[in-house]
Amino acid sequence: MFTAPPDHLSRPALTGSFGMAASTNWVASAVAQSVLERGGNAFDAVVAAGFVTHVVEPHLNGPGGDLVALVTPAGEDTMVVNGQGPAPQGADIAHYRSLGLEFVPGSGALASAVPGAVEAWLVILREFGTWELRDVLSYVLHYAEVGHPLLPNAAGTIASVAGLFRDHWPESAKLWLVDGQAPAAGMLHKNPQYARTLRRLIAAADAGATREARIDAALREWKTGFVATAAARAAQTRHRHADGNDYAGVLSVDDFAEFTVRLEDPVRLTFRDTTVVKAGFWSQGPVLLQTLAILDHFDDADLDPSTERGVHTIAEALKLAMADRDAYYGDARDDHEVLRTLLSPEYAKQRAALITSRASAEWRPGTIPGTPPYFPPLRTKAEVDAAVSNAYGIGEPTVRPTGETRGDTVHIDVIDRHGNVVSATPSGGWLQSNPAIDELGFCLGTRLQMTWLDPASPSALRPGRLPRTTLTPTILERGSVAVSAIGSPGGDQQDQWQLLYLLRTLVGGYNPQQAIESPMFHTTAVAQSFWPREWTPGGLVVEAALGADVIEGLRRRGHAVTVSNPGNLGRLSAVDRDPVTGQMRAGANPRGAQGYAVGR
């Protein structure tokens, strides 16, 4: 018997039949709904909202970052929009090792992949949308030129890196500090430089003869014009990185020009008569599929995320799937037989047999004949602290005084009355990632910190290859029809928190808002994706709402439990639609008081 859902919710469980939008920020959700009300479809709406997040959540994503999206046009197959840029051609292990680096730094241009977010948004608009670029960008131009009150977390992020800006990144100080000091929460902030960038893209687009040609013209300006030139020049200027040293990055104009956003087939797994759709093994998305396949070998009573028995079983399954992620996933892994094995029922059964009543403190990847697993460096907190000062706290955003960031992201889900569905997770290009580029009003990202400087790794740093990203949106299908979009920020936690949502809705029968507001947890017993790549043997972070008895029982089972500060875990949003009745639902995370769902 599953634990009953919460009696009292802080947000209503939304229902409607016209359209629904849910995201990590109320402004983005409102913008998406505005586009739907004005006749745009779900893809027009998500692109408008995505650009707005560059201004209203600049500490969580930016134009210089990355984007992974799942899109399902009504009546068609779901596709992956792969807006994860690759490593520049000059980014090879030998060069980084020659600089004395053991890991790719967490901030600075050496960690910059080719920016993919803006190109991905424009590809979604061109291929699936109906609106003109000028109209879609009108929302972000309003906030960039009129201003937007800084969120408390954005102001806190700026304060945490104000010294770095003053001492080493003067362009960032110019954009984000006020008389050399961090701005207060609620202070109106404008970004006229970014507004000028967007208006130049619109001007370039005006030369096109059709809507699609106008978007292509803006894309060419982004990839080969003033944006690529300014970004490459900034990257190649020596500046302070996360390790306290100054380096020049390697991103070039040619890297911009050669990168192309790809539309790809997703990977799928059916669980409880619902097909879960994810991006490929260059993302961590299949972790969710692997974990569901493992848990399918357990009784429903083992799958309740609110009980000691359920939390233990789920956490142990996650640790096994995450170990496989770090041993086998990556853009360098071209052996499709390996990937098929990882998602096979036989392999899942073998992995499920490893789960006992006791928590494992070991890192246990599976065995695939003919393919040895990669064993990444597993550094405990003590080992990390010995090498890096100012250790991370728990939760997000987690930003160190030197700018490196773990897990900061936004997420947007939109569904419209026609049955178009989109789940998008943009990230990177955080205001604290790299020095701001004065001509452009934004900075580059740091996704290459997820690569390893070891050629044996399937996610090793290689020119032209993708870092194994944490960005992992989800679409659910029933009978080949897309019925739901969900996602969450959270770095290594993204699929972990989405898993709890799926178990509560698909097995427990919760509605979206009930599942989102229920207690969350995640394991930290993984080779973390973000610098400085800490590993916590048996680590389990939980919300106090699980209850003292459950938490104590988990400790007795051997879990190294940390009780999180309230509001840190889970930033989920979700929308769904019944394809028979057309009725829709939506939910968004109340933690942090920023995520909202809207619709009617």
Coordinates of C-alpha atoms in Angstrom, one line a residue:
M1 CA 0.0 0.0 0.0
F2 CA 1.5 3.3 -1.1
T3 CA 1.7 6.2 1.3
A4 CA -1.2 8.6 0.8
P5 CA -0.5 11.8 -1.0
P6 CA -0.2 15.1 0.9
D7 CA -3.6 16.4 2.2
H8 CA -2.7 20.0 1.9
L9 CA -0.9 21.4 -1.1
S10 CA 0.8 24.9 -1.3
R11 CA -0.2 25.2 -4.9
P12 CA -3.5 24.1 -6.6
A13 CA -3.5 21.0 -8.9
L14 CA -4.2 22.8 -12.1
T15 CA -6.6 21.5 -14.7
G16 CA -7.8 22.8 -18.1
S17 CA -8.3 22.1 -21.8
F18 CA -6.6 25.1 -23.6
G19 CA -2.9 24.9 -22.7
M20 CA -0.5 24.5 -19.8
A21 CA 3.0 25.7 -19.0
A22 CA 5.1 24.9 -16.0
S23 CA 8.6 26.0 -15.2
T24 CA 11.2 26.9 -12.6
N25 CA 10.2 30.6 -12.8
W26 CA 6.9 32.3 -12.7
V27 CA 7.8 34.8 -15.4
A28 CA 8.8 32.1 -17.8
S29 CA 5.5 30.3 -17.2
A30 CA 3.5 33.4 -17.7
V31 CA 5.3 34.3 -20.9
A32 CA 4.7 30.8 -22.3
Q33 CA 1.0 31.0 -21.5
S34 CA 0.8 34.5 -23.0
V35 CA 2.2 33.1 -26.3
L36 CA -0.5 30.3 -26.2
E37 CA -3.2 32.9 -25.6
R38 CA -2.0 34.9 -28.6
G39 CA -2.3 31.9 -30.9
G40 CA 1.2 30.5 -30.7
N41 CA 1.8 26.8 -30.3
A42 CA 3.7 25.0 -27.5
F43 CA 7.0 25.4 -29.4
D44 CA 6.6 29.2 -29.9
A45 CA 5.8 29.4 -26.2
V46 CA 8.8 27.4 -24.9
V47 CA 11.2 29.4 -27.1
A48 CA 9.8 32.8 -25.8
A49 CA 10.0 31.5 -22.3
G50 CA 13.5 30.1 -22.8
F51 CA 14.9 33.4 -23.9
V52 CA 13.3 35.2 -21.0
T53 CA 15.1 32.9 -18.5
H54 CA 18.4 34.4 -19.8
V55 CA 17.3 37.7 -18.0
V56 CA 15.2 36.6 -15.1
E57 CA 17.4 33.6 -14.1
P58 CA 20.8 34.5 -15.3
H59 CA 22.5 32.6 -12.5
L60 CA 20.9 29.4 -13.7
N61 CA 21.3 29.6 -17.5
G62 CA 22.4 31.9 -20.3
P63 CA 22.8 32.4 -24.0
G64 CA 26.4 30.9 -23.8
G65 CA 25.1 27.6 -22.3
D66 CA 23.5 24.4 -23.5
L67 CA 20.0 23.0 -24.1
V68 CA 18.5 19.5 -24.3
A69 CA 14.9 19.3 -25.3
L70 CA 12.3 16.6 -26.2
V71 CA 9.7 17.8 -28.7
T72 CA 6.6 16.0 -29.9
P73 CA 4.5 17.6 -32.6
A74 CA 0.9 16.5 -32.5
G75 CA 0.5 13.2 -34.2
E76 CA 4.2 12.7 -34.8
D77 CA 7.2 11.0 -33.1
T78 CA 9.1 12.5 -30.2
M79 CA 12.5 13.8 -31.2
V80 CA 15.5 15.0 -29.2
V81 CA 16.8 18.5 -29.9
N82 CA 20.5 18.1 -29.1
G83 CA 21.7 21.6 -28.2
Q84 CA 24.7 20.3 -26.3
G85 CA 27.7 21.9 -27.9
P86 CA 30.9 19.8 -28.3
A87 CA 34.5 20.5 -27.1
P88 CA 36.3 23.0 -29.3
Q89 CA 38.9 21.6 -31.7
G90 CA 41.7 23.0 -29.5
A91 CA 40.4 21.2 -26.4
D92 CA 42.5 18.0 -26.1
I93 CA 43.8 16.2 -23.1
A94 CA 47.4 16.9 -23.9
H95 CA 46.9 20.6 -23.9
Y96 CA 45.1 20.6 -20.6
R97 CA 47.7 18.3 -19.0
S98 CA 50.5 20.6 -20.2
L99 CA 48.9 23.3 -18.1
G100 CA 49.3 21.1 -15.0
L101 CA 45.6 20.3 -14.8
E102 CA 44.2 17.1 -13.3
F103 CA 40.6 18.0 -13.9
V104 CA 38.9 20.5 -16.2
P105 CA 38.3 23.6 -14.1
G106 CA 34.8 24.5 -12.9
S107 CA 34.9 28.1 -14.2
G108 CA 36.8 29.8 -17.0
A109 CA 36.9 29.3 -20.7
L110 CA 38.9 26.1 -20.6
A111 CA 35.7 24.6 -19.4
S112 CA 33.6 26.1 -22.3
A113 CA 32.0 23.9 -24.8
V114 CA 30.6 25.4 -28.0
P115 CA 27.4 27.3 -27.0
G116 CA 24.3 25.4 -28.1
A117 CA 21.4 26.9 -26.3
V118 CA 20.5 29.8 -28.6
E119 CA 21.0 27.8 -31.8
A120 CA 18.7 25.0 -30.3
W121 CA 16.0 27.5 -29.4
L122 CA 16.1 28.9 -33.0
V123 CA 16.0 25.4 -34.5
I124 CA 12.9 24.6 -32.4
L125 CA 11.2 27.8 -33.5
R126 CA 12.1 27.2 -37.2
E127 CA 11.2 23.5 -37.4
F128 CA 8.2 23.3 -35.1
G129 CA 7.0 26.8 -34.3
T130 CA 4.8 29.3 -36.2
W131 CA 5.8 32.7 -34.9
E132 CA 8.3 35.2 -36.3
L133 CA 11.6 35.6 -34.4
R134 CA 10.9 39.2 -33.8
D135 CA 7.7 38.4 -32.0
V136 CA 9.2 35.6 -29.9
L137 CA 12.0 37.8 -28.8
S138 CA 9.8 40.7 -27.8
Y139 CA 9.3 39.3 -24.3
V140 CA 13.0 39.0 -23.5
L141 CA 13.7 42.4 -25.0
H142 CA 11.2 43.9 -22.6
Y143 CA 12.9 42.4 -19.5
A144 CA 16.4 43.2 -20.8
E145 CA 15.6 46.8 -21.6
V146 CA 13.0 47.7 -18.9
G147 CA 14.6 45.5 -16.3
H148 CA 13.6 42.7 -13.9
P149 CA 13.9 42.6 -10.1
L150 CA 16.8 40.4 -9.2
L151 CA 15.8 37.1 -7.5
P152 CA 17.2 36.6 -4.0
N153 CA 19.2 33.6 -5.3
A154 CA 20.6 35.6 -8.2
A155 CA 21.6 38.4 -5.9
G156 CA 23.2 35.9 -3.5
T157 CA 25.1 34.3 -6.4
I158 CA 26.5 37.7 -7.4
A159 CA 27.5 38.4 -3.8
S160 CA 29.3 35.1 -3.6
V161 CA 31.5 36.0 -6.6
A162 CA 31.7 39.7 -6.2
G163 CA 35.4 39.6 -5.2
L164 CA 36.2 37.5 -8.3
F165 CA 34.4 40.1 -10.4
R166 CA 36.2 43.0 -8.8
D167 CA 39.7 41.5 -8.8
H168 CA 39.8 39.4 -12.0
W169 CA 36.7 39.8 -14.2
P170 CA 36.1 43.5 -14.7
E171 CA 33.6 42.9 -17.5
S172 CA 31.4 41.0 -15.1
A173 CA 31.8 43.6 -12.4
K174 CA 30.6 46.2 -15.0
L175 CA 27.5 44.2 -15.8
W176 CA 26.5 42.8 -12.4
L177 CA 27.9 45.0 -9.6
V178 CA 26.6 48.4 -8.5
D179 CA 29.4 50.8 -7.6
G180 CA 31.6 47.8 -7.0
Q181 CA 29.1 46.1 -4.7
A182 CA 26.7 43.2 -5.1
P183 CA 23.2 44.4 -5.8
A184 CA 20.4 43.7 -3.3
A185 CA 17.6 41.2 -4.0
G186 CA 14.8 43.0 -5.7
M187 CA 16.9 45.6 -7.3
L188 CA 15.9 46.3 -10.9
H189 CA 18.5 44.9 -13.2
K190 CA 18.7 45.7 -16.9
N191 CA 21.0 44.1 -19.6
P192 CA 21.2 46.5 -22.5
Q193 CA 24.2 44.7 -24.0
Y194 CA 22.2 41.5 -24.4
A195 CA 19.2 43.5 -25.8
R196 CA 21.6 45.0 -28.4
T197 CA 22.8 41.5 -29.3
L198 CA 19.2 40.3 -29.8
R199 CA 18.3 43.4 -31.9
R200 CA 21.2 42.8 -34.1
L201 CA 20.1 39.2 -34.7
I202 CA 16.6 40.5 -35.5
A203 CA 18.0 43.0 -37.9
A204 CA 20.0 40.2 -39.6
A205 CA 16.8 38.1 -39.8
D206 CA 14.9 40.8 -41.6
A207 CA 16.8 40.1 -44.8
G208 CA 15.1 36.7 -45.1
A209 CA 12.2 36.2 -47.6
T210 CA 10.3 33.7 -45.5
R211 CA 9.9 33.0 -41.8
E212 CA 12.3 30.1 -41.9
A213 CA 14.8 32.1 -43.9
R214 CA 14.7 34.9 -41.4
I215 CA 15.5 32.5 -38.6
D216 CA 18.3 31.0 -40.6
A217 CA 19.7 34.5 -41.3
A218 CA 19.8 35.2 -37.5
L219 CA 21.5 31.8 -37.0
R220 CA 24.2 32.6 -39.5
E221 CA 24.8 35.9 -37.7
W222 CA 25.1 34.0 -34.4
K223 CA 27.4 31.3 -35.8
T224 CA 29.6 33.3 -38.2
G225 CA 29.1 37.0 -37.4
F226 CA 29.6 39.3 -34.5
V227 CA 28.6 36.9 -31.7
A228 CA 31.1 34.2 -32.7
T229 CA 33.9 36.8 -33.2
A230 CA 33.3 38.5 -29.8
A231 CA 32.9 35.2 -27.9
A232 CA 36.1 33.6 -29.4
R233 CA 38.1 36.8 -28.7
A234 CA 36.9 36.8 -25.0
A235 CA 37.6 33.1 -24.6
Q236 CA 41.2 33.4 -25.9
T237 CA 42.0 36.2 -23.5
R238 CA 43.8 35.0 -20.4
H239 CA 41.6 35.2 -17.3
R240 CA 41.2 33.6 -13.8
H241 CA 39.9 30.0 -13.6
A242 CA 38.4 28.0 -10.8
D243 CA 41.8 26.6 -9.6
G244 CA 43.1 30.1 -9.0
N245 CA 45.3 30.3 -12.1
D246 CA 45.1 32.3 -15.3
Y247 CA 44.7 30.6 -18.7
A248 CA 43.5 31.4 -22.1
G249 CA 40.6 29.2 -23.5
V250 CA 40.6 27.5 -26.9
L251 CA 37.2 28.3 -28.3
S252 CA 37.4 29.7 -31.9
V253 CA 35.2 31.2 -34.5
D254 CA 35.5 28.0 -36.5
D255 CA 34.1 26.1 -33.6
F256 CA 31.0 28.2 -33.7
A257 CA 30.6 27.9 -37.5
E258 CA 31.1 24.1 -37.5
F259 CA 28.6 23.2 -34.8
T260 CA 25.1 22.2 -35.8
V261 CA 22.2 21.4 -33.5
R262 CA 21.0 17.8 -34.2
L263 CA 17.5 16.3 -34.2
E264 CA 17.9 12.8 -32.9
D265 CA 15.9 9.7 -32.1
P266 CA 15.4 9.2 -28.3
V267 CA 15.8 6.1 -26.2
R268 CA 12.7 4.5 -24.6
L269 CA 11.7 2.1 -21.9
T270 CA 8.2 1.0 -21.0
F271 CA 7.3 0.9 -17.3
R272 CA 3.8 0.3 -15.9
D273 CA 2.2 0.7 -19.4
T274 CA 3.9 4.1 -19.9
T275 CA 6.8 4.7 -22.2
V276 CA 9.5 6.9 -20.7
V277 CA 11.4 8.9 -23.4
K278 CA 14.9 10.3 -22.9
A279 CA 17.9 11.7 -24.7
G280 CA 20.8 9.4 -25.6
F281 CA 23.8 8.1 -23.8
W282 CA 25.7 11.4 -24.3
S283 CA 23.3 12.6 -21.6
Q284 CA 22.5 11.0 -18.2
G285 CA 18.9 10.5 -19.4
P286 CA 19.1 6.7 -19.7
V287 CA 19.9 6.5 -15.9
L288 CA 16.2 7.0 -15.3
L289 CA 15.4 4.2 -17.7
Q290 CA 18.0 1.9 -16.2
T291 CA 16.7 2.6 -12.7
L292 CA 13.1 1.9 -13.7
A293 CA 14.2 -1.4 -15.4
I294 CA 15.9 -2.4 -12.1
L295 CA 12.9 -1.4 -9.9
D296 CA 10.5 -3.3 -12.2
H297 CA 11.9 -6.5 -10.5
F298 CA 10.5 -5.4 -7.1
D299 CA 7.0 -5.3 -5.5
D300 CA 5.1 -2.0 -5.5
A301 CA 5.7 -1.8 -1.7
D302 CA 9.4 -1.5 -2.5
L303 CA 8.8 1.5 -4.7
D304 CA 7.2 4.0 -2.3
P305 CA 9.5 7.0 -1.9
S306 CA 8.0 7.9 1.4
T307 CA 8.9 4.7 3.4
E308 CA 12.1 3.4 4.7
R309 CA 11.8 0.3 2.6
G310 CA 11.1 2.3 -0.5
V311 CA 13.8 4.9 -0.1
H312 CA 16.4 2.2 0.5
T313 CA 15.4 0.2 -2.5
I314 CA 15.2 3.2 -4.8
A315 CA 18.5 4.7 -3.6
E316 CA 20.3 1.4 -4.1
A317 CA 18.9 1.0 -7.6
L318 CA 20.0 4.6 -8.4
K319 CA 23.5 3.9 -7.2
L320 CA 23.8 1.0 -9.6
A321 CA 22.5 2.9 -12.6
M322 CA 24.7 5.9 -11.8
A323 CA 27.8 3.7 -11.5
D324 CA 27.0 2.4 -15.0
R325 CA 26.6 6.0 -16.2
D326 CA 30.1 6.9 -15.1
A327 CA 31.5 3.6 -16.4
Y328 CA 29.9 3.4 -19.8
Y329 CA 28.1 6.6 -20.9
G330 CA 29.5 9.3 -23.2
D331 CA 29.7 10.6 -26.7
A332 CA 32.8 8.5 -27.2
R333 CA 30.9 5.3 -26.7
D334 CA 29.9 4.2 -30.2
D335 CA 29.2 0.6 -29.3
H336 CA 25.5 0.3 -29.6
E337 CA 25.5 -3.2 -28.3
V338 CA 26.8 -1.9 -25.0
L339 CA 23.9 0.5 -24.9
R340 CA 21.3 -2.1 -25.7
T341 CA 22.8 -4.3 -22.9
L342 CA 22.5 -1.6 -20.3
L343 CA 18.7 -1.3 -21.0
S344 CA 18.0 -5.0 -21.4
P345 CA 15.7 -6.8 -19.0
E346 CA 18.3 -9.5 -18.4
Y347 CA 20.9 -6.9 -17.4
A348 CA 18.4 -5.1 -15.1
K349 CA 17.6 -8.4 -13.4
Q350 CA 21.3 -9.0 -12.7
R351 CA 21.6 -5.5 -11.2
A352 CA 18.4 -5.9 -9.1
A353 CA 19.8 -9.0 -7.5
L354 CA 22.6 -7.0 -6.0
I355 CA 20.2 -5.0 -3.8
T356 CA 19.9 -6.3 -0.2
S357 CA 18.5 -4.9 3.0
R358 CA 21.8 -3.1 3.7
A359 CA 23.1 0.0 2.0
S360 CA 26.2 -0.5 -0.2
A361 CA 29.1 1.8 0.3
E362 CA 30.8 0.5 -2.9
W363 CA 30.9 1.9 -6.4
R364 CA 29.5 -1.0 -8.4
P365 CA 29.3 -0.7 -12.2
G366 CA 28.0 -3.8 -14.1
T367 CA 29.9 -6.2 -16.2
I368 CA 29.5 -6.2 -20.0
P369 CA 31.4 -8.9 -21.9
G370 CA 34.1 -7.4 -24.0
T371 CA 33.8 -3.9 -22.6
P372 CA 35.7 -3.1 -19.4
P373 CA 34.1 -0.4 -17.3
Y374 CA 35.9 2.9 -16.7
F375 CA 36.8 3.5 -13.1
P376 CA 36.8 7.3 -12.5
P377 CA 38.7 8.9 -9.6
L378 CA 36.5 8.6 -6.5
R379 CA 37.4 11.5 -4.2
T380 CA 35.8 11.7 -0.9
K381 CA 34.9 15.0 0.8
A382 CA 38.1 14.9 2.9
E383 CA 40.2 14.3 -0.3
V384 CA 38.4 17.2 -2.1
D385 CA 38.8 19.5 0.9
A386 CA 42.5 18.8 1.0
A387 CA 42.7 20.0 -2.6
V388 CA 40.0 22.7 -2.7
S389 CA 39.0 25.3 -0.1
N390 CA 35.4 26.4 0.5
A391 CA 33.8 23.1 0.0
Y392 CA 30.3 22.9 -1.4
G393 CA 27.1 23.0 0.7
I394 CA 24.1 20.9 -0.1
G395 CA 21.4 21.9 -2.4
E396 CA 21.3 24.4 -5.2
P397 CA 22.4 26.8 -6.3
T398 CA 25.9 25.9 -5.0
V399 CA 28.3 28.5 -6.1
R400 CA 31.9 28.9 -4.8
P401 CA 33.7 32.2 -4.5
T402 CA 35.8 31.3 -7.5
G403 CA 32.7 30.9 -9.7
E404 CA 32.4 27.2 -10.3
T405 CA 28.8 26.0 -9.9
R406 CA 27.2 22.6 -9.4
G407 CA 23.7 21.8 -10.7
D408 CA 22.2 25.1 -11.6
T409 CA 19.6 24.9 -14.4
V410 CA 16.1 25.9 -15.4
H411 CA 13.3 23.7 -16.9
I412 CA 10.2 24.5 -18.9
D413 CA 7.3 22.2 -19.9
V414 CA 4.5 23.3 -22.3
I415 CA 1.6 21.4 -23.8
D416 CA -1.1 22.9 -26.0
R417 CA -4.7 21.9 -27.0
H418 CA -3.4 20.5 -30.3
G419 CA -1.4 17.9 -28.5
N420 CA 2.1 19.5 -29.1
V421 CA 4.4 18.7 -26.2
V422 CA 7.8 20.0 -25.3
S423 CA 10.1 19.4 -22.3
A424 CA 13.2 21.6 -22.3
T425 CA 16.2 21.9 -20.0
P426 CA 18.5 24.8 -20.7
S427 CA 21.5 25.4 -18.5
G428 CA 25.1 26.7 -18.4
G429 CA 26.4 30.1 -19.4
W430 CA 25.7 31.1 -15.8
L431 CA 26.7 34.7 -14.9
Q432 CA 29.4 33.2 -12.7
S433 CA 30.7 30.7 -15.3
N434 CA 33.1 33.0 -17.2
P435 CA 33.9 36.7 -17.6
A436 CA 31.0 38.6 -19.2
I437 CA 31.6 39.5 -22.8
D438 CA 31.0 43.2 -22.8
E439 CA 29.8 43.5 -26.5
L440 CA 27.3 40.6 -26.0
G441 CA 25.9 40.9 -22.5
F442 CA 26.5 37.3 -21.5
C443 CA 29.3 34.8 -20.8
L444 CA 30.3 31.4 -22.0
G445 CA 29.5 28.1 -20.2
T446 CA 31.5 25.4 -18.4
R447 CA 30.0 22.1 -19.5
L448 CA 33.5 20.6 -20.3
Q449 CA 34.0 20.2 -16.6
M450 CA 32.0 17.0 -17.0
T451 CA 34.7 15.5 -19.2
W452 CA 37.7 13.5 -17.8
L453 CA 41.3 14.2 -18.7
D454 CA 41.8 10.4 -19.1
P455 CA 41.5 8.9 -22.6
A456 CA 40.2 5.7 -21.1
S457 CA 36.9 7.3 -20.1
P458 CA 34.0 7.1 -22.5
S459 CA 33.4 10.7 -21.5
A460 CA 37.0 11.9 -22.0
L461 CA 37.8 15.3 -23.3
R462 CA 38.1 15.0 -27.1
P463 CA 37.9 17.7 -29.7
G464 CA 34.5 17.8 -31.4
R465 CA 32.9 15.3 -28.9
L466 CA 30.1 16.1 -26.5
P467 CA 30.6 16.2 -22.8
R468 CA 28.3 13.7 -21.0
T469 CA 25.7 16.3 -19.9
T470 CA 23.4 16.2 -16.9
L471 CA 20.6 17.9 -18.8
T472 CA 17.8 15.4 -19.0
P473 CA 14.2 16.3 -19.8
T474 CA 11.5 13.6 -20.0
I475 CA 8.4 12.9 -22.1
L476 CA 5.9 10.2 -21.3
E477 CA 4.0 8.3 -24.0
R478 CA 1.0 6.0 -24.0
G479 CA 0.1 4.1 -27.1
S480 CA 2.7 6.1 -29.0
V481 CA 1.0 9.4 -28.0
A482 CA 2.9 11.9 -25.9
V483 CA 0.9 12.6 -22.8
S484 CA 3.2 14.3 -20.4
A485 CA 6.4 16.4 -20.1
I486 CA 8.4 16.7 -16.9
G487 CA 11.9 17.8 -15.8
S488 CA 14.0 19.4 -13.1
P489 CA 17.2 21.2 -12.5
G490 CA 19.7 19.7 -10.1
G491 CA 22.8 18.3 -11.9
D492 CA 23.3 14.7 -10.9
Q493 CA 19.9 14.9 -9.1
Q494 CA 17.8 15.6 -12.1
D495 CA 16.8 12.1 -13.0
Q496 CA 16.8 11.1 -9.3
W497 CA 14.0 13.6 -8.5
Q498 CA 12.1 12.8 -11.7
L499 CA 12.2 9.1 -10.7
L500 CA 10.4 9.8 -7.5
Y501 CA 7.8 11.8 -9.5
L502 CA 7.3 8.8 -11.8
L503 CA 7.0 6.3 -9.0
R504 CA 4.4 8.4 -7.2
T505 CA 2.3 9.1 -10.3
L506 CA 2.6 5.8 -12.2
V507 CA 2.6 3.4 -9.2
G508 CA 1.1 5.5 -6.4
G509 CA -1.6 7.3 -8.4
Y510 CA -0.6 10.8 -7.3
N511 CA -1.5 13.9 -9.4
P512 CA 1.4 16.0 -10.6
Q513 CA 1.2 18.6 -7.8
Q514 CA 0.9 15.9 -5.1
A515 CA 4.0 14.1 -6.5
I516 CA 6.0 17.3 -6.8
E517 CA 5.3 18.4 -3.2
S518 CA 6.0 15.0 -1.6
P519 CA 9.3 14.5 0.2
M520 CA 12.4 14.2 -2.0
F521 CA 15.8 12.6 -1.6
H522 CA 18.8 11.7 -3.7
T523 CA 22.0 9.7 -3.5
T524 CA 25.4 11.4 -3.5
A525 CA 27.2 8.1 -3.8
V526 CA 28.1 8.9 -7.5
A527 CA 31.1 10.3 -9.3
Q528 CA 29.7 13.7 -9.4
S529 CA 29.6 15.5 -12.7
F530 CA 30.7 18.9 -11.6
W531 CA 34.1 20.0 -10.5
P532 CA 35.7 19.1 -8.0
R533 CA 33.9 15.8 -8.5
E534 CA 33.3 14.6 -5.0
W535 CA 32.0 11.1 -4.1
T536 CA 30.3 10.2 -0.9
P537 CA 30.2 6.5 -0.1
G538 CA 26.7 5.5 0.9
G539 CA 25.7 9.2 0.7
L540 CA 21.9 9.9 0.9
V541 CA 20.5 13.4 1.2
V542 CA 16.9 13.6 2.4
E543 CA 14.2 16.1 3.3
A544 CA 13.1 16.2 7.0
A545 CA 9.6 15.7 5.8
L546 CA 10.3 12.0 5.3
G547 CA 10.0 11.8 9.1
A548 CA 12.4 10.9 11.9
D549 CA 11.5 7.2 12.0
V550 CA 12.2 6.8 8.3
I551 CA 15.5 8.7 8.5
E552 CA 16.7 6.7 11.5
G553 CA 15.8 3.5 9.8
L554 CA 17.8 4.5 6.8
R555 CA 20.8 5.1 9.0
R556 CA 20.4 1.7 10.6
R557 CA 20.5 0.2 7.1
G558 CA 23.9 1.8 6.6
H559 CA 23.1 4.9 4.6
A560 CA 25.2 8.0 5.3
V561 CA 22.2 10.3 5.7
T562 CA 22.3 14.1 5.5
V563 CA 19.1 16.0 6.2
S564 CA 18.8 18.8 3.8
N565 CA 17.8 22.4 4.7
P566 CA 14.2 22.9 3.8
G567 CA 13.4 23.8 0.2
N568 CA 16.7 22.5 -1.4
L569 CA 15.6 19.3 -3.0
G570 CA 13.5 18.8 -6.1
R571 CA 12.6 21.6 -8.5
L572 CA 10.3 19.6 -10.7
S573 CA 7.6 20.9 -13.1
A574 CA 5.2 18.8 -15.2
V575 CA 2.3 19.1 -17.6
D576 CA 0.1 16.3 -19.0
R577 CA -2.8 15.8 -21.3
D578 CA -5.4 13.0 -21.7
P579 CA -5.4 12.4 -25.5
V580 CA -9.0 11.1 -25.4
T581 CA -10.7 13.9 -23.5
G582 CA -8.2 16.7 -24.1
Q583 CA -8.1 17.5 -20.4
M584 CA -4.8 18.8 -19.1
R585 CA -3.0 19.1 -15.7
A586 CA 0.1 20.9 -14.5
G587 CA 2.2 21.2 -11.4
A588 CA 5.3 23.1 -10.3
N589 CA 7.7 23.1 -7.4
P590 CA 6.9 25.4 -4.5
R591 CA 10.4 25.0 -3.0
G592 CA 12.3 28.3 -3.4
A593 CA 9.0 30.1 -4.2
Q594 CA 9.9 30.6 -7.8
G595 CA 8.5 27.7 -9.8
Y596 CA 4.9 28.0 -11.1
A597 CA 2.5 26.3 -13.3
V598 CA -0.2 28.2 -15.2
G599 CA -2.9 27.3 -17.7
R600 CA -6.6 26.9 -18.3

